[in-house]
Amino acid sequence: MSQKYIAPSLLASDFANLQRDIEMINGSKADWFHVDIMDGLFVPNISFGMPVFEAITRHTQKFVDVHLMIVDPDRFVEDFAKLGANSITVHYEACTHLHRILQVIKQAGVKTGVALNPHTPVHALREVIGMIDMVCIMSVNPGFGGQTFIENTYNKIAELKELILAKNATTLIEIDGGVTDLNARKLFKTGADVLVSGSFIFKSKDPLETIENLKLRSSK
Ligand code: DX5
Ligand code: ZN
């Protein structure tokens, strides 16, 4: 079976104790860090920017998956790559010239990602799927943690899996929003490779155990 990944979202961490929470993830069974950047324009919320991202990557010891919820993301691809991003995901809805932006991300030496809002059909990526290392299917409307998972996500995973196979691509499927131990197994079974989880992990009593349990959902 192909490898499956758990990516805790730092959006739900305690920003006053960022280093502590990052060290917790470093020492956990999690595979990646998921870092949400919001600009208050593409989404109705602002998270944090470059100086905080730079502080984060001073401590992360795992793959850093950057999710840009910003307009014209090409403006900042180089900066995030230089500061330690391992993958950069841009929103389909935020890119007039997605093909070009994917080239820019690749040239920056990091993995390419494209996120789809809940209303955006999977087939919108048909012509560029071969250039994308990871598609992030948003299972909530982006902008906030702690929202309810949208059930139509399963249909989108199945459709995306078909597209990837049809085009002989190696693209990973990431799911972002409302992931818990109640849907993790079904998401992996349907074809997800990476599960992002924020509030479910950080608001739990024992985040290390919660991460371990999510990871177990990929194998049983
Ligand atoms: C939402 C962000 C998510 C968020 C997920 O816009 O992209 O990464 O942190 O949080 P939960 O797991 O709480 O839905
Ligand atoms: Zn995200």
PDB file of C-alpha atoms and ligand atoms in Angstrom:
ATOM      1  CA  MET A   1       0.000   0.000   0.000  1.00  0.00           C
ATOM      2  CA  SER A   2       1.192   3.518  -0.772  1.00  0.00           C
ATOM      3  CA  GLN A   3       2.361   5.740   2.036  1.00  0.00           C
ATOM      4  CA  LYS A   4      -0.180   7.780   3.990  1.00  0.00           C
ATOM      5  CA  TYR A   5       0.530  11.018   5.807  1.00  0.00           C
ATOM      6  CA  ILE A   6      -0.888  12.992   8.744  1.00  0.00           C
ATOM      7  CA  ALA A   7      -0.304  16.742   8.593  1.00  0.00           C
ATOM      8  CA  PRO A   8      -1.275  18.685  11.743  1.00  0.00           C
ATOM      9  CA  SER A   9      -2.326  22.246  10.938  1.00  0.00           C
ATOM     10  CA  LEU A  10      -0.486  24.821  13.052  1.00  0.00           C
ATOM     11  CA  LEU A  11      -3.462  27.173  12.640  1.00  0.00           C
ATOM     12  CA  ALA A  12      -4.996  25.423  15.649  1.00  0.00           C
ATOM     13  CA  SER A  13      -1.843  25.549  17.764  1.00  0.00           C
ATOM     14  CA  ASP A  14      -1.300  27.991  20.620  1.00  0.00           C
ATOM     15  CA  PHE A  15       0.430  30.933  18.906  1.00  0.00           C
ATOM     16  CA  ALA A  16       1.766  32.094  22.274  1.00  0.00           C
ATOM     17  CA  ASN A  17       3.499  28.722  22.565  1.00  0.00           C
ATOM     18  CA  LEU A  18       4.372  28.015  18.955  1.00  0.00           C
ATOM     19  CA  GLN A  19       7.779  26.503  19.665  1.00  0.00           C
ATOM     20  CA  ARG A  20       6.313  24.155  22.273  1.00  0.00           C
ATOM     21  CA  ASP A  21       3.610  22.967  19.869  1.00  0.00           C
ATOM     22  CA  ILE A  22       6.094  22.530  17.021  1.00  0.00           C
ATOM     23  CA  GLU A  23       8.337  20.406  19.252  1.00  0.00           C
ATOM     24  CA  MET A  24       5.295  18.304  20.141  1.00  0.00           C
ATOM     25  CA  ILE A  25       4.725  17.603  16.431  1.00  0.00           C
ATOM     26  CA  ASN A  26       8.452  16.936  15.930  1.00  0.00           C
ATOM     27  CA  GLY A  27       8.237  14.233  18.576  1.00  0.00           C
ATOM     28  CA  SER A  28       4.940  12.783  17.351  1.00  0.00           C
ATOM     29  CA  LYS A  29       3.923  10.198  14.760  1.00  0.00           C
ATOM     30  CA  ALA A  30       2.820  13.012  12.430  1.00  0.00           C
ATOM     31  CA  ASP A  31       4.519  13.181   9.047  1.00  0.00           C
ATOM     32  CA  TRP A  32       4.232  16.823   7.976  1.00  0.00           C
ATOM     33  CA  PHE A  33       3.554  20.316   9.250  1.00  0.00           C
ATOM     34  CA  HIS A  34       0.647  22.064   7.524  1.00  0.00           C
ATOM     35  CA  VAL A  35       0.996  25.854   7.585  1.00  0.00           C
ATOM     36  CA  ASP A  36      -1.980  28.049   6.625  1.00  0.00           C
ATOM     37  CA  ILE A  37      -1.264  31.523   5.250  1.00  0.00           C
ATOM     38  CA  MET A  38      -4.324  33.806   4.911  1.00  0.00           C
ATOM     39  CA  ASP A  39      -4.407  37.342   3.575  1.00  0.00           C
ATOM     40  CA  GLY A  40      -7.836  38.656   4.564  1.00  0.00           C
ATOM     41  CA  LEU A  41      -8.723  38.993   0.864  1.00  0.00           C
ATOM     42  CA  PHE A  42      -8.910  35.525  -0.636  1.00  0.00           C
ATOM     43  CA  VAL A  43     -10.398  34.329   2.645  1.00  0.00           C
ATOM     44  CA  PRO A  44     -12.133  36.412   5.329  1.00  0.00           C
ATOM     45  CA  ASN A  45      -9.372  35.884   7.888  1.00  0.00           C
ATOM     46  CA  ILE A  46      -5.694  36.715   8.435  1.00  0.00           C
ATOM     47  CA  SER A  47      -3.391  34.128   9.989  1.00  0.00           C
ATOM     48  CA  PHE A  48       0.275  35.136   9.921  1.00  0.00           C
ATOM     49  CA  GLY A  49       2.957  36.121   7.444  1.00  0.00           C
ATOM     50  CA  MET A  50       6.634  35.845   6.624  1.00  0.00           C
ATOM     51  CA  PRO A  51       8.285  36.712   9.963  1.00  0.00           C
ATOM     52  CA  VAL A  52       6.197  34.137  11.813  1.00  0.00           C
ATOM     53  CA  PHE A  53       6.743  31.556   9.073  1.00  0.00           C
ATOM     54  CA  GLU A  54      10.484  32.146   9.358  1.00  0.00           C
ATOM     55  CA  ALA A  55      10.259  31.561  13.123  1.00  0.00           C
ATOM     56  CA  ILE A  56       8.279  28.359  12.551  1.00  0.00           C
ATOM     57  CA  THR A  57      10.785  26.811  10.155  1.00  0.00           C
ATOM     58  CA  ARG A  58      13.606  27.487  12.618  1.00  0.00           C
ATOM     59  CA  HIS A  59      12.114  24.657  14.686  1.00  0.00           C
ATOM     60  CA  THR A  60      10.326  22.271  12.319  1.00  0.00           C
ATOM     61  CA  GLN A  61      12.087  18.954  11.722  1.00  0.00           C
ATOM     62  CA  LYS A  62       9.569  17.507   9.268  1.00  0.00           C
ATOM     63  CA  PHE A  63       8.234  18.275   5.800  1.00  0.00           C
ATOM     64  CA  VAL A  64       6.609  21.729   5.723  1.00  0.00           C
ATOM     65  CA  ASP A  65       3.443  21.913   3.626  1.00  0.00           C
ATOM     66  CA  VAL A  66       2.470  25.543   2.995  1.00  0.00           C
ATOM     67  CA  HIS A  67      -1.153  26.300   2.077  1.00  0.00           C
ATOM     68  CA  LEU A  68      -1.437  29.769   0.556  1.00  0.00           C
ATOM     69  CA  MET A  69      -4.940  31.206   0.874  1.00  0.00           C
ATOM     70  CA  ILE A  70      -3.909  34.469  -0.744  1.00  0.00           C
ATOM     71  CA  VAL A  71      -4.590  36.312  -4.003  1.00  0.00           C
ATOM     72  CA  ASP A  72      -1.848  36.285  -6.660  1.00  0.00           C
ATOM     73  CA  PRO A  73       0.248  33.770  -4.746  1.00  0.00           C
ATOM     74  CA  ASP A  74       3.081  33.907  -7.304  1.00  0.00           C
ATOM     75  CA  ARG A  75       4.271  37.091  -5.545  1.00  0.00           C
ATOM     76  CA  PHE A  76       5.451  35.068  -2.552  1.00  0.00           C
ATOM     77  CA  VAL A  77       6.429  31.638  -3.886  1.00  0.00           C
ATOM     78  CA  GLU A  78      10.173  32.423  -3.869  1.00  0.00           C
ATOM     79  CA  ASP A  79      10.055  33.808  -0.321  1.00  0.00           C
ATOM     80  CA  PHE A  80       8.275  30.804   1.139  1.00  0.00           C
ATOM     81  CA  ALA A  81      10.601  28.420  -0.662  1.00  0.00           C
ATOM     82  CA  LYS A  82      13.667  30.270   0.649  1.00  0.00           C
ATOM     83  CA  LEU A  83      12.291  30.267   4.181  1.00  0.00           C
ATOM     84  CA  GLY A  84      11.915  26.490   4.263  1.00  0.00           C
ATOM     85  CA  ALA A  85       8.668  25.412   2.591  1.00  0.00           C
ATOM     86  CA  ASN A  86       8.896  21.905   1.121  1.00  0.00           C
ATOM     87  CA  SER A  87       5.644  22.157  -0.786  1.00  0.00           C
ATOM     88  CA  ILE A  88       3.616  25.195  -1.800  1.00  0.00           C
ATOM     89  CA  THR A  89      -0.093  24.875  -2.464  1.00  0.00           C
ATOM     90  CA  VAL A  90      -1.949  27.656  -4.256  1.00  0.00           C
ATOM     91  CA  HIS A  91      -5.682  27.949  -4.776  1.00  0.00           C
ATOM     92  CA  TYR A  92      -7.087  27.238  -8.219  1.00  0.00           C
ATOM     93  CA  GLU A  93      -9.554  30.081  -7.613  1.00  0.00           C
ATOM     94  CA  ALA A  94      -6.744  32.567  -6.857  1.00  0.00           C
ATOM     95  CA  CYS A  95      -4.677  31.955 -10.003  1.00  0.00           C
ATOM     96  CA  THR A  96      -5.504  33.360 -13.428  1.00  0.00           C
ATOM     97  CA  HIS A  97      -2.348  31.745 -14.811  1.00  0.00           C
ATOM     98  CA  LEU A  98      -2.161  28.487 -12.893  1.00  0.00           C
ATOM     99  CA  HIS A  99       0.095  26.778 -15.449  1.00  0.00           C
ATOM    100  CA  ARG A 100       2.693  29.526 -15.083  1.00  0.00           C
ATOM    101  CA  ILE A 101       2.505  29.549 -11.287  1.00  0.00           C
ATOM    102  CA  LEU A 102       3.077  25.798 -11.199  1.00  0.00           C
ATOM    103  CA  GLN A 103       6.246  26.349 -13.223  1.00  0.00           C
ATOM    104  CA  VAL A 104       7.352  29.066 -10.797  1.00  0.00           C
ATOM    105  CA  ILE A 105       6.829  26.748  -7.815  1.00  0.00           C
ATOM    106  CA  LYS A 106       8.756  23.955  -9.514  1.00  0.00           C
ATOM    107  CA  GLN A 107      11.603  26.322 -10.395  1.00  0.00           C
ATOM    108  CA  ALA A 108      11.754  27.342  -6.736  1.00  0.00           C
ATOM    109  CA  GLY A 109      12.704  23.734  -5.992  1.00  0.00           C
ATOM    110  CA  VAL A 110       9.644  22.696  -3.966  1.00  0.00           C
ATOM    111  CA  LYS A 111       6.677  20.376  -4.542  1.00  0.00           C
ATOM    112  CA  THR A 112       3.680  21.840  -6.353  1.00  0.00           C
ATOM    113  CA  GLY A 113       0.210  21.861  -4.816  1.00  0.00           C
ATOM    114  CA  VAL A 114      -3.204  23.109  -5.966  1.00  0.00           C
ATOM    115  CA  ALA A 115      -6.163  23.485  -3.614  1.00  0.00           C
ATOM    116  CA  LEU A 116      -9.790  23.305  -4.735  1.00  0.00           C
ATOM    117  CA  ASN A 117     -12.587  25.079  -2.902  1.00  0.00           C
ATOM    118  CA  PRO A 118     -15.679  22.954  -2.197  1.00  0.00           C
ATOM    119  CA  HIS A 119     -17.517  24.411  -5.221  1.00  0.00           C
ATOM    120  CA  THR A 120     -14.685  23.875  -7.712  1.00  0.00           C
ATOM    121  CA  PRO A 121     -14.987  20.700  -9.781  1.00  0.00           C
ATOM    122  CA  VAL A 122     -12.055  18.307  -9.976  1.00  0.00           C
ATOM    123  CA  HIS A 123     -12.072  18.362 -13.787  1.00  0.00           C
ATOM    124  CA  ALA A 124     -10.840  21.977 -13.683  1.00  0.00           C
ATOM    125  CA  LEU A 125      -7.381  20.450 -13.203  1.00  0.00           C
ATOM    126  CA  ARG A 126      -7.559  18.065 -16.152  1.00  0.00           C
ATOM    127  CA  GLU A 127      -5.016  19.909 -18.341  1.00  0.00           C
ATOM    128  CA  VAL A 128      -2.421  20.442 -15.603  1.00  0.00           C
ATOM    129  CA  ILE A 129      -2.701  17.378 -13.386  1.00  0.00           C
ATOM    130  CA  GLY A 130       0.680  16.062 -14.617  1.00  0.00           C
ATOM    131  CA  MET A 131       2.367  19.191 -13.224  1.00  0.00           C
ATOM    132  CA  ILE A 132       0.837  18.866  -9.758  1.00  0.00           C
ATOM    133  CA  ASP A 133       2.533  16.890  -6.977  1.00  0.00           C
ATOM    134  CA  MET A 134      -0.478  17.245  -4.679  1.00  0.00           C
ATOM    135  CA  VAL A 135      -4.099  18.306  -4.997  1.00  0.00           C
ATOM    136  CA  CYS A 136      -5.661  19.611  -1.802  1.00  0.00           C
ATOM    137  CA  ILE A 137      -9.402  19.046  -1.751  1.00  0.00           C
ATOM    138  CA  MET A 138     -10.911  21.539   0.677  1.00  0.00           C
ATOM    139  CA  SER A 139     -13.472  19.725   2.796  1.00  0.00           C
ATOM    140  CA  VAL A 140     -14.587  23.029   4.377  1.00  0.00           C
ATOM    141  CA  ASN A 141     -14.675  26.564   3.003  1.00  0.00           C
ATOM    142  CA  PRO A 142     -11.167  27.902   3.630  1.00  0.00           C
ATOM    143  CA  GLY A 143     -10.532  30.593   6.206  1.00  0.00           C
ATOM    144  CA  PHE A 144     -11.142  29.033   9.583  1.00  0.00           C
ATOM    145  CA  GLY A 145     -10.363  25.949  11.619  1.00  0.00           C
ATOM    146  CA  GLY A 146     -12.977  23.940  13.457  1.00  0.00           C
ATOM    147  CA  GLN A 147     -15.653  23.787  10.733  1.00  0.00           C
ATOM    148  CA  THR A 148     -17.862  20.864   9.777  1.00  0.00           C
ATOM    149  CA  PHE A 149     -16.627  18.399   7.167  1.00  0.00           C
ATOM    150  CA  ILE A 150     -18.464  18.534   3.811  1.00  0.00           C
ATOM    151  CA  GLU A 151     -19.624  15.026   2.821  1.00  0.00           C
ATOM    152  CA  ASN A 152     -19.392  15.613  -0.941  1.00  0.00           C
ATOM    153  CA  THR A 153     -15.611  15.423  -0.447  1.00  0.00           C
ATOM    154  CA  TYR A 154     -15.742  11.624  -0.888  1.00  0.00           C
ATOM    155  CA  ASN A 155     -17.150  12.020  -4.415  1.00  0.00           C
ATOM    156  CA  LYS A 156     -14.403  14.487  -5.276  1.00  0.00           C
ATOM    157  CA  ILE A 157     -11.688  12.128  -4.028  1.00  0.00           C
ATOM    158  CA  ALA A 158     -13.028   9.297  -6.181  1.00  0.00           C
ATOM    159  CA  GLU A 159     -13.229  11.555  -9.228  1.00  0.00           C
ATOM    160  CA  LEU A 160      -9.738  12.931  -8.673  1.00  0.00           C
ATOM    161  CA  LYS A 161      -8.333   9.429  -8.247  1.00  0.00           C
ATOM    162  CA  GLU A 162      -9.818   8.525 -11.638  1.00  0.00           C
ATOM    163  CA  LEU A 163      -8.296  11.593 -13.274  1.00  0.00           C
ATOM    164  CA  ILE A 164      -4.855  10.866 -11.774  1.00  0.00           C
ATOM    165  CA  LEU A 165      -4.948   7.253 -12.990  1.00  0.00           C
ATOM    166  CA  ALA A 166      -6.252   8.231 -16.427  1.00  0.00           C
ATOM    167  CA  LYS A 167      -3.384  10.692 -16.886  1.00  0.00           C
ATOM    168  CA  ASN A 168      -0.769   8.328 -15.406  1.00  0.00           C
ATOM    169  CA  ALA A 169       0.110  11.004 -12.845  1.00  0.00           C
ATOM    170  CA  THR A 170       1.637  10.462  -9.403  1.00  0.00           C
ATOM    171  CA  THR A 171      -0.266  13.279  -7.700  1.00  0.00           C
ATOM    172  CA  LEU A 172      -1.066  12.900  -3.997  1.00  0.00           C
ATOM    173  CA  ILE A 173      -4.553  13.675  -2.693  1.00  0.00           C
ATOM    174  CA  GLU A 174      -4.733  15.834   0.436  1.00  0.00           C
ATOM    175  CA  ILE A 175      -7.882  16.555   2.428  1.00  0.00           C
ATOM    176  CA  ASP A 176      -8.113  19.736   4.474  1.00  0.00           C
ATOM    177  CA  GLY A 177     -10.850  20.692   6.930  1.00  0.00           C
ATOM    178  CA  GLY A 178     -12.986  18.951   9.508  1.00  0.00           C
ATOM    179  CA  VAL A 179     -10.872  15.791   9.613  1.00  0.00           C
ATOM    180  CA  THR A 180     -11.429  13.672  12.741  1.00  0.00           C
ATOM    181  CA  ASP A 181     -11.141  10.032  13.780  1.00  0.00           C
ATOM    182  CA  LEU A 182     -14.731   9.607  12.547  1.00  0.00           C
ATOM    183  CA  ASN A 183     -13.943  10.255   8.870  1.00  0.00           C
ATOM    184  CA  ALA A 184     -10.194   9.524   8.631  1.00  0.00           C
ATOM    185  CA  ARG A 185     -10.498   5.841   7.769  1.00  0.00           C
ATOM    186  CA  LYS A 186     -13.122   6.391   5.079  1.00  0.00           C
ATOM    187  CA  LEU A 187     -11.053   9.228   3.595  1.00  0.00           C
ATOM    188  CA  PHE A 188      -7.954   7.042   3.362  1.00  0.00           C
ATOM    189  CA  LYS A 189     -10.012   4.175   1.942  1.00  0.00           C
ATOM    190  CA  THR A 190     -11.582   6.403  -0.707  1.00  0.00           C
ATOM    191  CA  GLY A 191      -8.111   7.417  -1.912  1.00  0.00           C
ATOM    192  CA  ALA A 192      -6.762  10.227   0.253  1.00  0.00           C
ATOM    193  CA  ASP A 193      -2.992  10.176   0.822  1.00  0.00           C
ATOM    194  CA  VAL A 194      -2.619  13.114   3.216  1.00  0.00           C
ATOM    195  CA  LEU A 195      -5.000  14.199   5.963  1.00  0.00           C
ATOM    196  CA  VAL A 196      -4.662  17.683   7.429  1.00  0.00           C
ATOM    197  CA  SER A 197      -6.090  18.062  10.909  1.00  0.00           C
ATOM    198  CA  GLY A 198      -6.076  21.161  13.095  1.00  0.00           C
ATOM    199  CA  SER A 199      -8.538  21.593  15.917  1.00  0.00           C
ATOM    200  CA  PHE A 200      -9.211  17.876  16.305  1.00  0.00           C
ATOM    201  CA  ILE A 201      -5.537  17.381  17.209  1.00  0.00           C
ATOM    202  CA  PHE A 202      -4.708  20.552  19.121  1.00  0.00           C
ATOM    203  CA  LYS A 203      -7.951  20.779  21.101  1.00  0.00           C
ATOM    204  CA  SER A 204      -7.761  17.138  22.165  1.00  0.00           C
ATOM    205  CA  LYS A 205      -6.662  16.129  25.655  1.00  0.00           C
ATOM    206  CA  ASP A 206      -3.669  14.170  24.404  1.00  0.00           C
ATOM    207  CA  PRO A 207      -2.521  15.451  20.984  1.00  0.00           C
ATOM    208  CA  LEU A 208       0.221  12.811  20.681  1.00  0.00           C
ATOM    209  CA  GLU A 209      -2.302  10.023  21.129  1.00  0.00           C
ATOM    210  CA  THR A 210      -4.774  11.723  18.791  1.00  0.00           C
ATOM    211  CA  ILE A 211      -2.122  11.888  16.068  1.00  0.00           C
ATOM    212  CA  GLU A 212      -1.237   8.242  16.604  1.00  0.00           C
ATOM    213  CA  ASN A 213      -4.898   7.248  16.342  1.00  0.00           C
ATOM    214  CA  LEU A 214      -5.348   9.199  13.110  1.00  0.00           C
ATOM    215  CA  LYS A 215      -2.257   7.543  11.686  1.00  0.00           C
ATOM    216  CA  LEU A 216      -3.648   4.116  12.620  1.00  0.00           C
ATOM    217  CA  ARG A 217      -6.747   4.870  10.556  1.00  0.00           C
ATOM    218  CA  SER A 218      -4.611   4.511   7.443  1.00  0.00           C
ATOM    219  CA  SER A 219      -3.836   0.883   8.127  1.00  0.00           C
ATOM    220  CA  LYS A 220      -6.987  -0.702   9.526  1.00  0.00           C
TER     221      LYS A 220
HETATM  222  C1  DX5 B   1      -8.788  26.086   6.739  1.00  0.00           C
HETATM  223  C2  DX5 B   1      -7.368  25.624   6.755  1.00  0.00           C
HETATM  224  C3  DX5 B   1      -7.178  24.322   7.432  1.00  0.00           C
HETATM  225  C4  DX5 B   1      -7.539  24.327   8.896  1.00  0.00           C
HETATM  226  C5  DX5 B   1      -8.079  22.968   9.227  1.00  0.00           C
HETATM  227  O1  DX5 B   1      -8.912  27.174   5.915  1.00  0.00           O
HETATM  228  O2  DX5 B   1      -6.886  25.476   5.436  1.00  0.00           O
HETATM  229  O3  DX5 B   1      -5.866  23.821   7.240  1.00  0.00           O
HETATM  230  O4  DX5 B   1      -6.454  24.627   9.727  1.00  0.00           O
HETATM  231  O5  DX5 B   1      -8.565  23.015  10.493  1.00  0.00           O
HETATM  232  P1  DX5 B   1      -9.583  21.951  11.076  1.00  0.00           P
HETATM  233  O6  DX5 B   1      -8.888  20.624  11.057  1.00  0.00           O
HETATM  234  O7  DX5 B   1      -9.815  22.454  12.468  1.00  0.00           O
HETATM  235  O8  DX5 B   1     -10.816  21.959  10.225  1.00  0.00           O
HETATM  236 ZN    ZN B   2      -4.959  24.394   5.162  1.00  0.00          ZN
END
